[in-house]
Short mmCIF file of C-alpha atoms (C1' of nucleotides) in Angstrom, two decimals:
data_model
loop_
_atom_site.label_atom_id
_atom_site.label_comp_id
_atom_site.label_asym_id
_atom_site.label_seq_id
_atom_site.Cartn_x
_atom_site.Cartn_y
_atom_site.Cartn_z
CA UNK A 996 148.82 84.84 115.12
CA UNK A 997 150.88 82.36 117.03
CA UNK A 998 151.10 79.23 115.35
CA UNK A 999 149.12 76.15 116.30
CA UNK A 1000 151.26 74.31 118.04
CA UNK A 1001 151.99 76.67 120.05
CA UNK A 1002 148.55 77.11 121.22
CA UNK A 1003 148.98 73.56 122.10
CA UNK A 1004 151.83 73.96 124.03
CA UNK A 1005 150.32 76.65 126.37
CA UNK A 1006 147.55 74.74 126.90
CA UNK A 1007 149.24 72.00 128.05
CA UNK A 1008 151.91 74.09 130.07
CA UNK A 1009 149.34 75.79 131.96
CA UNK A 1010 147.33 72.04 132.51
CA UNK A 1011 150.85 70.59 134.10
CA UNK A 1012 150.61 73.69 136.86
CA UNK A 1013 147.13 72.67 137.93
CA UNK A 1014 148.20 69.55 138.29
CA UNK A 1015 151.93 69.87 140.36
CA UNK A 1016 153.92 67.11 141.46
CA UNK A 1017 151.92 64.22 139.81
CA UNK A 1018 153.54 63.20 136.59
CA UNK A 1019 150.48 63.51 134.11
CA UNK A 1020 150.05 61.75 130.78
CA UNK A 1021 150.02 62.63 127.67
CA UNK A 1022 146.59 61.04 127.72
CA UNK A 1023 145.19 63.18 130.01
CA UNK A 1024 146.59 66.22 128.64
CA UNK A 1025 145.24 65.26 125.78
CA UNK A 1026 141.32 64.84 126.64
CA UNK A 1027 141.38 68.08 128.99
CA UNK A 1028 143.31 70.46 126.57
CA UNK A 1029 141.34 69.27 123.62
CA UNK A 1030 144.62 68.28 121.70
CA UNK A 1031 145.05 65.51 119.54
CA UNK A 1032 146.85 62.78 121.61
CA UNK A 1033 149.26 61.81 118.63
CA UNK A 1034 150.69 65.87 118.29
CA UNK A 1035 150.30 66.45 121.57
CA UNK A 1036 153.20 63.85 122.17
CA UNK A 1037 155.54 65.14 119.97
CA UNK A 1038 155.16 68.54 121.27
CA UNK A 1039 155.17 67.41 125.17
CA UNK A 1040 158.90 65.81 123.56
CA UNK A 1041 159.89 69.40 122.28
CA UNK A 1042 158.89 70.90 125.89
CA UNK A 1043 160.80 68.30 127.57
CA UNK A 1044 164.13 68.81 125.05
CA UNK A 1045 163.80 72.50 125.99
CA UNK A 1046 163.95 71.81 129.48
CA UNK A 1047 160.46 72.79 130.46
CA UNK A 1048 159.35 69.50 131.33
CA UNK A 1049 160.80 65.98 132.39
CA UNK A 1050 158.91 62.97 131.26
CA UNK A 1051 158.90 59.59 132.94
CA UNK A 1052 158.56 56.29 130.93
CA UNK A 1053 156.75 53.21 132.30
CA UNK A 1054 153.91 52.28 134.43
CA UNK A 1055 152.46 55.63 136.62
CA UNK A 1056 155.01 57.57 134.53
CA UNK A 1057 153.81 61.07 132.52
CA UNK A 1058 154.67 64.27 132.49
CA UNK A 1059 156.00 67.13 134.94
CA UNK A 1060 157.09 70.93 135.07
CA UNK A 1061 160.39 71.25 135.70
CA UNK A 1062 160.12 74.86 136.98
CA UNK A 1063 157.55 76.27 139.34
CA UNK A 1064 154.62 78.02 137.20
CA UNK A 1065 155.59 81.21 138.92
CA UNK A 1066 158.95 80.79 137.08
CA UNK A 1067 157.22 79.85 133.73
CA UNK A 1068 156.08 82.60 130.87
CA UNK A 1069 153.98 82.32 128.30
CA UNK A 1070 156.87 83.72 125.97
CA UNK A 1071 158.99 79.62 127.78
CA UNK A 1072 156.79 76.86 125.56
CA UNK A 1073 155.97 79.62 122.52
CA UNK A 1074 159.58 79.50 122.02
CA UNK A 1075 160.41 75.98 122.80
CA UNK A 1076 158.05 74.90 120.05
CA UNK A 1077 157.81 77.68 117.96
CA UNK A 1078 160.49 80.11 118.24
CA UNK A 1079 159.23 84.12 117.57
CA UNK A 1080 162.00 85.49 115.47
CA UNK A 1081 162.73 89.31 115.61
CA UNK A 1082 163.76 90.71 112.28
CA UNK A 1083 167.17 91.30 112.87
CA UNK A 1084 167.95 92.56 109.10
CA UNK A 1085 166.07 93.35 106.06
CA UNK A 1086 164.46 90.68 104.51
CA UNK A 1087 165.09 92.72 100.84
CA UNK A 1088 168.50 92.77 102.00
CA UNK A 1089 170.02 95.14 98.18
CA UNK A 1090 172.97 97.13 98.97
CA UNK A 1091 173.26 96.13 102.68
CA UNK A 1092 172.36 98.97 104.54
CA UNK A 1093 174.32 96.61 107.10
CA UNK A 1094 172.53 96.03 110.32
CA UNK A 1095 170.16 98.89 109.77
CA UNK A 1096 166.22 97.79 109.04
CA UNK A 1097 164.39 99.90 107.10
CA UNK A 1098 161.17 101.49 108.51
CA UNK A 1099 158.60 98.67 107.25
CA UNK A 1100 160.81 96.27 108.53
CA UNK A 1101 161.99 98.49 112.12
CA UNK A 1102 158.09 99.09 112.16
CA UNK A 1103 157.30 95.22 111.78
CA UNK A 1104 160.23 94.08 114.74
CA UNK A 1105 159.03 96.40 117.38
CA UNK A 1106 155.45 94.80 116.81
CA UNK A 1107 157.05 91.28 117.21
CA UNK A 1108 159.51 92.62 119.99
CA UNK A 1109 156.46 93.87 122.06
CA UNK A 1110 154.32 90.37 121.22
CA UNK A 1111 157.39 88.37 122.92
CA UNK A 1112 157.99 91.08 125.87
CA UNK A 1113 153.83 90.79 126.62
CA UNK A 1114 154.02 87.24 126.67
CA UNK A 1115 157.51 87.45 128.79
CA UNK A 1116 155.64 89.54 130.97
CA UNK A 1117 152.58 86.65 132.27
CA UNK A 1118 153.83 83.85 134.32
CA UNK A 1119 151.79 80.64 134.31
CA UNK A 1120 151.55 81.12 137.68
CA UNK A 1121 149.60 84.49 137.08
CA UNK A 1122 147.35 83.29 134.92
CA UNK A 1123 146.10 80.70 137.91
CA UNK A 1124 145.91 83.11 140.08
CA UNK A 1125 143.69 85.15 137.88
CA UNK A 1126 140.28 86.29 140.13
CA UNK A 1127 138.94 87.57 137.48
CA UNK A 1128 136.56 85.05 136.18
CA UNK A 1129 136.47 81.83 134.70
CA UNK A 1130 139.12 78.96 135.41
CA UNK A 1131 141.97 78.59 133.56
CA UNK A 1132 141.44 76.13 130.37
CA UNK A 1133 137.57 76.90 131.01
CA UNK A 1134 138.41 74.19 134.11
CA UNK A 1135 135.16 72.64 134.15
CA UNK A 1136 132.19 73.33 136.93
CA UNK A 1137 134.28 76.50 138.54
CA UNK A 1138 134.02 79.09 136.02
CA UNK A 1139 132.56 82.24 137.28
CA UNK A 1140 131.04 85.75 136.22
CA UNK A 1141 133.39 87.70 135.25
CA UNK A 1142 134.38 91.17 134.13
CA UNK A 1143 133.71 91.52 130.13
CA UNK A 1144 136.70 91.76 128.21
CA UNK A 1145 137.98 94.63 126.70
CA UNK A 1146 136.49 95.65 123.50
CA UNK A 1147 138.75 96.40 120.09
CA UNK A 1148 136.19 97.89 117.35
CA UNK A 1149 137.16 97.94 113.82
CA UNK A 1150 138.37 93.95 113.70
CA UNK B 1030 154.37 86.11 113.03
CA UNK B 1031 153.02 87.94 110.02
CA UNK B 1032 152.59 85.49 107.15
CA UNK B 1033 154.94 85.22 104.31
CA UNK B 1034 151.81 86.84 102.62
CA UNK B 1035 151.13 89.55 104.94
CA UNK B 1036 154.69 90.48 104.52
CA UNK B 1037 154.35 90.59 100.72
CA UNK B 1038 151.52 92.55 100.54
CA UNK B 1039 152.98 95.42 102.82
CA UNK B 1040 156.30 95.35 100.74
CA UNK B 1041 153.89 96.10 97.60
CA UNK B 1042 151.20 98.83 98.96
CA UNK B 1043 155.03 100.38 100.55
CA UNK B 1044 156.60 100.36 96.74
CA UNK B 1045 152.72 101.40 95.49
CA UNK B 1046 152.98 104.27 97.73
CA UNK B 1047 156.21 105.27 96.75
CA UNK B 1048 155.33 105.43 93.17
CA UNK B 1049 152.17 107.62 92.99
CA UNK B 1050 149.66 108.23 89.94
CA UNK B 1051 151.99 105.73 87.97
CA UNK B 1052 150.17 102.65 87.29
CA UNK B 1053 152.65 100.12 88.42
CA UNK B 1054 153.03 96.95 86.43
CA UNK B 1055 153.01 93.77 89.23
CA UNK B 1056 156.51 93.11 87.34
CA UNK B 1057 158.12 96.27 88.19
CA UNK B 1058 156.66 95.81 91.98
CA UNK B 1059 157.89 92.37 92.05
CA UNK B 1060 161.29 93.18 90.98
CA UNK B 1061 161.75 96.03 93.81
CA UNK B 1062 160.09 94.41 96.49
CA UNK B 1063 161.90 90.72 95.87
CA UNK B 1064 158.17 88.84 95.67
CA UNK B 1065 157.84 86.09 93.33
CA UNK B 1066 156.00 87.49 90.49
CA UNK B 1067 153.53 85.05 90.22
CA UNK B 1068 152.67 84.84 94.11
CA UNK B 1069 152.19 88.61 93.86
CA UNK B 1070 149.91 88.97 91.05
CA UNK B 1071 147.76 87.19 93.28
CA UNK B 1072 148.58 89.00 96.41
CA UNK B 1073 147.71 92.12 94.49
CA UNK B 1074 144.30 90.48 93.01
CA UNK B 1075 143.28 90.41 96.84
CA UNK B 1076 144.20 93.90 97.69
CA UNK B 1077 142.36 95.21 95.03
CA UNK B 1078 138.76 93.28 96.11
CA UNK B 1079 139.71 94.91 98.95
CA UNK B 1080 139.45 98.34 97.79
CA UNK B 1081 143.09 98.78 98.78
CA UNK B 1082 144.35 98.91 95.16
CA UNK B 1083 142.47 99.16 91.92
CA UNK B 1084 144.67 97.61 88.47
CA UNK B 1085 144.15 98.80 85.00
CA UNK B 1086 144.55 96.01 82.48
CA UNK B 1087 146.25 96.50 79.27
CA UNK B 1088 149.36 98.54 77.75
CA UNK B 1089 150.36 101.25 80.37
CA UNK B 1090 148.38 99.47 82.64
CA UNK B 1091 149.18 98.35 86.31
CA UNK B 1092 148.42 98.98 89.92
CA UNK B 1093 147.54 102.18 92.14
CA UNK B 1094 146.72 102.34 95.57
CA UNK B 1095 142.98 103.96 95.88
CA UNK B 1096 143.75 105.75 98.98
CA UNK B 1097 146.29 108.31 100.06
CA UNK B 1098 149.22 106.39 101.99
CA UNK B 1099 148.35 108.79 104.91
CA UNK B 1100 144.78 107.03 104.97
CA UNK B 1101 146.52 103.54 104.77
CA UNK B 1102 147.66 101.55 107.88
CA UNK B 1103 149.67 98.61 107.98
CA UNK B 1104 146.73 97.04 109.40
CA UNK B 1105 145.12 97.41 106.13
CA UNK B 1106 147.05 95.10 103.91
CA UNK B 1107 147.10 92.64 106.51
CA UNK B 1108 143.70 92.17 107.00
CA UNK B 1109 143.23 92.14 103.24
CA UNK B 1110 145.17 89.54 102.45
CA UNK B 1111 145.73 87.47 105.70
CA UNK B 1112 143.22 88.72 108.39
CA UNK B 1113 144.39 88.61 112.18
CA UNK B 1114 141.54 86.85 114.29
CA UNK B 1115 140.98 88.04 117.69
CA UNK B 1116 139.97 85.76 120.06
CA UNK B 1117 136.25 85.42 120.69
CA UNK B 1118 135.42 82.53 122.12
CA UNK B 1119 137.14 79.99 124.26
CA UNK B 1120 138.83 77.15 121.79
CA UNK B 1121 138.11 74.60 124.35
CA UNK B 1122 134.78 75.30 124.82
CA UNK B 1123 133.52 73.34 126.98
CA UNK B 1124 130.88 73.80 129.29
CA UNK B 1125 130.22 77.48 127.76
CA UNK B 1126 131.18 80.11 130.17
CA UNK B 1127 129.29 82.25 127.23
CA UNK B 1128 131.46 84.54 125.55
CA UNK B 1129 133.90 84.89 128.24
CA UNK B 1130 137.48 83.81 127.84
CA UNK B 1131 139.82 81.71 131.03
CA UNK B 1132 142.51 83.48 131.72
CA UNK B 1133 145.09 81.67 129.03
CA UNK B 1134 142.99 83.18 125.75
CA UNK B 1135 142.20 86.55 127.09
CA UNK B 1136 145.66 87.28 127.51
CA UNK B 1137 146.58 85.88 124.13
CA UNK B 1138 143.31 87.99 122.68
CA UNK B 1139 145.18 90.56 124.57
CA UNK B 1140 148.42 90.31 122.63
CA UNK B 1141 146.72 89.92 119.04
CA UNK B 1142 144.78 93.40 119.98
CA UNK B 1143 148.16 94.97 120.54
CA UNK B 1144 149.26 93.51 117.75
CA UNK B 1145 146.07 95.12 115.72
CA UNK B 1146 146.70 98.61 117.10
CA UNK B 1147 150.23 98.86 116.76
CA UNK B 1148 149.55 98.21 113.25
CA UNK B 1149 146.78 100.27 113.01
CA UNK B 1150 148.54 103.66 114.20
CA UNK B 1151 151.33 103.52 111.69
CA UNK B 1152 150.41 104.93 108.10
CA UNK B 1153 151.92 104.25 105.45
CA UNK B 1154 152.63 107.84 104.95
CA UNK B 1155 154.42 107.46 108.37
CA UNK B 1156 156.65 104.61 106.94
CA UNK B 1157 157.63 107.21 103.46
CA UNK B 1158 158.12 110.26 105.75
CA UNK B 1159 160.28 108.36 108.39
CA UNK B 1160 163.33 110.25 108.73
CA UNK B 1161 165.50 108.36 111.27
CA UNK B 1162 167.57 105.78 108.91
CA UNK B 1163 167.18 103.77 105.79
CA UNK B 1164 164.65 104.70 102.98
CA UNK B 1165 161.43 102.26 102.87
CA UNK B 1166 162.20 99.11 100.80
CA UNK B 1167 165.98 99.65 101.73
CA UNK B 1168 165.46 101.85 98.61
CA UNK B 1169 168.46 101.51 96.56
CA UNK B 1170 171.01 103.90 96.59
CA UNK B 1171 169.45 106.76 98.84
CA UNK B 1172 170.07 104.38 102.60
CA UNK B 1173 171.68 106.89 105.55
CA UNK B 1174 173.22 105.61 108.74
CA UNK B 1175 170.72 105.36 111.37
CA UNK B 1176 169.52 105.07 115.27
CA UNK B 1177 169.91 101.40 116.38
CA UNK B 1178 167.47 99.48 116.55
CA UNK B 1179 166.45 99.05 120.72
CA UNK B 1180 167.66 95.75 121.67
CA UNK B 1181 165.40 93.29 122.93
CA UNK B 1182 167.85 90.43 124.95
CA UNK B 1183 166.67 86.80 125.53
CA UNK B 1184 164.95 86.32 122.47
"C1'" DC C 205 142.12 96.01 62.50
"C1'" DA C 206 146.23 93.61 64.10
"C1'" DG C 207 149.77 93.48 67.53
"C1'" DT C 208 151.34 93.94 72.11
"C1'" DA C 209 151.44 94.72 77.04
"C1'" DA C 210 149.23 94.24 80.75
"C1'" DA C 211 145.88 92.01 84.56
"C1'" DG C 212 142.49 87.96 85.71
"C1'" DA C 213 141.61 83.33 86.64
"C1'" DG C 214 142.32 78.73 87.43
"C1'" DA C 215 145.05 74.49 87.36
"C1'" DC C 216 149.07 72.51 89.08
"C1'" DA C 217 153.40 71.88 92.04
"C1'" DT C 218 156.09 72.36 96.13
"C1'" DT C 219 156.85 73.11 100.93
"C1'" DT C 220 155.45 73.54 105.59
"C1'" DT C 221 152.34 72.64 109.19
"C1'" DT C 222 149.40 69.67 111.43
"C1'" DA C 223 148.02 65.07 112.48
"C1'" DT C 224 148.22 59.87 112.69
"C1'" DC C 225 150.18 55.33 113.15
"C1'" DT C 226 153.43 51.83 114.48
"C1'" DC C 227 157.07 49.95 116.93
"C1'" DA C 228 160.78 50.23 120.25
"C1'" DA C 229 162.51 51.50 124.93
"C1'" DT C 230 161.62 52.05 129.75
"C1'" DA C 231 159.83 51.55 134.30
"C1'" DC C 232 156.82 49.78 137.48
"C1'" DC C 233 154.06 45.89 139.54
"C1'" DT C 234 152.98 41.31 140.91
"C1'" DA D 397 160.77 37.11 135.14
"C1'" DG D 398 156.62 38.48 132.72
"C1'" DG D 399 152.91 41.73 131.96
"C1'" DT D 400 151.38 46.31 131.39
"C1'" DA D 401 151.40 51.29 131.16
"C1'" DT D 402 153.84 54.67 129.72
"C1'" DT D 403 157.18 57.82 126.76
"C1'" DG D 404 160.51 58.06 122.48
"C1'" DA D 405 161.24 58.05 117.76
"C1'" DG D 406 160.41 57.66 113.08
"C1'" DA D 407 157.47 56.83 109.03
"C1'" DT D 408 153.48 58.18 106.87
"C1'" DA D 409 149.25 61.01 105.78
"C1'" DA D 410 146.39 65.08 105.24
"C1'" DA D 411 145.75 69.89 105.02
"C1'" DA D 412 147.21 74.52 104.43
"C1'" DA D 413 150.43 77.94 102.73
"C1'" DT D 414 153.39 79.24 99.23
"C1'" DG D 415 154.82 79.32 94.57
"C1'" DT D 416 154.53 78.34 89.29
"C1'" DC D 417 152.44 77.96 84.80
"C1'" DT D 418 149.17 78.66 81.15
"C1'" DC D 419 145.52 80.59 79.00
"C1'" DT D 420 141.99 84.27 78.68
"C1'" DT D 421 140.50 89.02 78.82
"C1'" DT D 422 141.28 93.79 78.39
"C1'" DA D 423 143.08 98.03 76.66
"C1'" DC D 424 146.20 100.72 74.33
"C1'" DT D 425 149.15 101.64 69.94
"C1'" DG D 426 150.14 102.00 65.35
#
DNA sequence: CAGTAAAGAGACATTTTTATCTCAATACCT
DNA sequence: AGGTATTGAGATAAAAATGTCTCTTTACTG
């Protein structure tokens, strides 16, 4: 569904707002979010071009949140690495039916429209202050019982 | 979001459904649908292990969808051809909270299961029957003005 | 039966995504 | 100033997705 990287880039998002205020490195990151240290770089460099983060070279240097996690999304690193893009006109586009998408394509932009507004919708901050069971990034030694998750049948 | 793939495949069962009883040569499809005729013979080959769509070989041969388009969702391709995972189990799983999910990957498992029914409650009857603007396929020729599209800002 | 129009299957090519490696630039510390 | 820990940037590699090509099999037609 979302790309890799961009799995990455939450993970690591969401491991800079348990840590505020100390710049963290990409070593760290690395080893607690499970991603390998080499991509993990590059993408902590696309956060930082998008303004998400600030990074400090040298000697106790590393990485930071630029924002407060209550003023971070989900939808903020998803599209800082790996933009969503709504279909904005018909990828068949034969005798433009100008602007207008047809109803595949109107049908396939509200899905995408409503992924991007659900992940507008959670703040980082949200998701650590989620009671409902175990730590965010499975932090280890305080996950608890928690309420079973919602079941989809059929896939 | 959807694969290149995913999108191919509901661009042919669309045009499949649009052209009942005819067997439907993966030429003719791949002409209306702008696929790359090779890529979609293969698409095609998957649909039909699928039980989506069954080919006849030989002159006057071609494809047919094996259902109704009114007992087709655009869930179905997908999953036939490019299957959306949920979420089961914690990618970083580390010191196994069992089969429960931190906060971060039950609200993306959330997302992909909206993503699944959304999907999943639009035939492809729906799609053909669609009144409110362009034809399905941005069908040559027959395209009427229609309701914007609802605007999603900021992304 | 021979010819032709179609799908099936697999090898091959290209492009994109994901991942690694190396070296330079920077900042701190003694 | 020199040493060391860090990010920055770019080249390279590997894997996956996408796309092409060729040959075989099947079924209809005359």
């Amino acid at each position: 569904m979302l790309s890799q990287t961009a799995e990455y880039a939450l993970r690591a998002v969401v491991y800079l707002a348990q840590h505020p205020g100390e710049p963290t490195t990409v070593e760290q990151i690395a080893k607690h979010t499970q991603v390998p240290v080499g991509y993990l770089a590059k993408i902590l460099q696309q956060l930082a071009r998008a303004g998400l983060t600030s990074a400090q070279r040298g000697l106790h240097g590393g990485h930071i949140l630029t924002r407060s996690p209550a003023q971070i999304t989900l939808l903020d690193p998803v599209m800082a690495v790996d933009p969503i893009h709504r279909i904005d006109r018909c990828p068949l586009n034969i005798n433009g039916h100008g602007h207008e998408l047809c109803p595949l394509h109107r049908t396939l932009d509200n899905v995408i429209a409503a992924v991007a507004r659900s992940l507008q919708a959670v703040t980082v901050a949200a998701l650590l202050e989620d009671a409902s069971g175990a730590a965010p990034l499975c932090g280890a030694g305080n996950a608890r019982p928690a309420t079973a998750a919602v079941a989809l049948p059929s896939i």
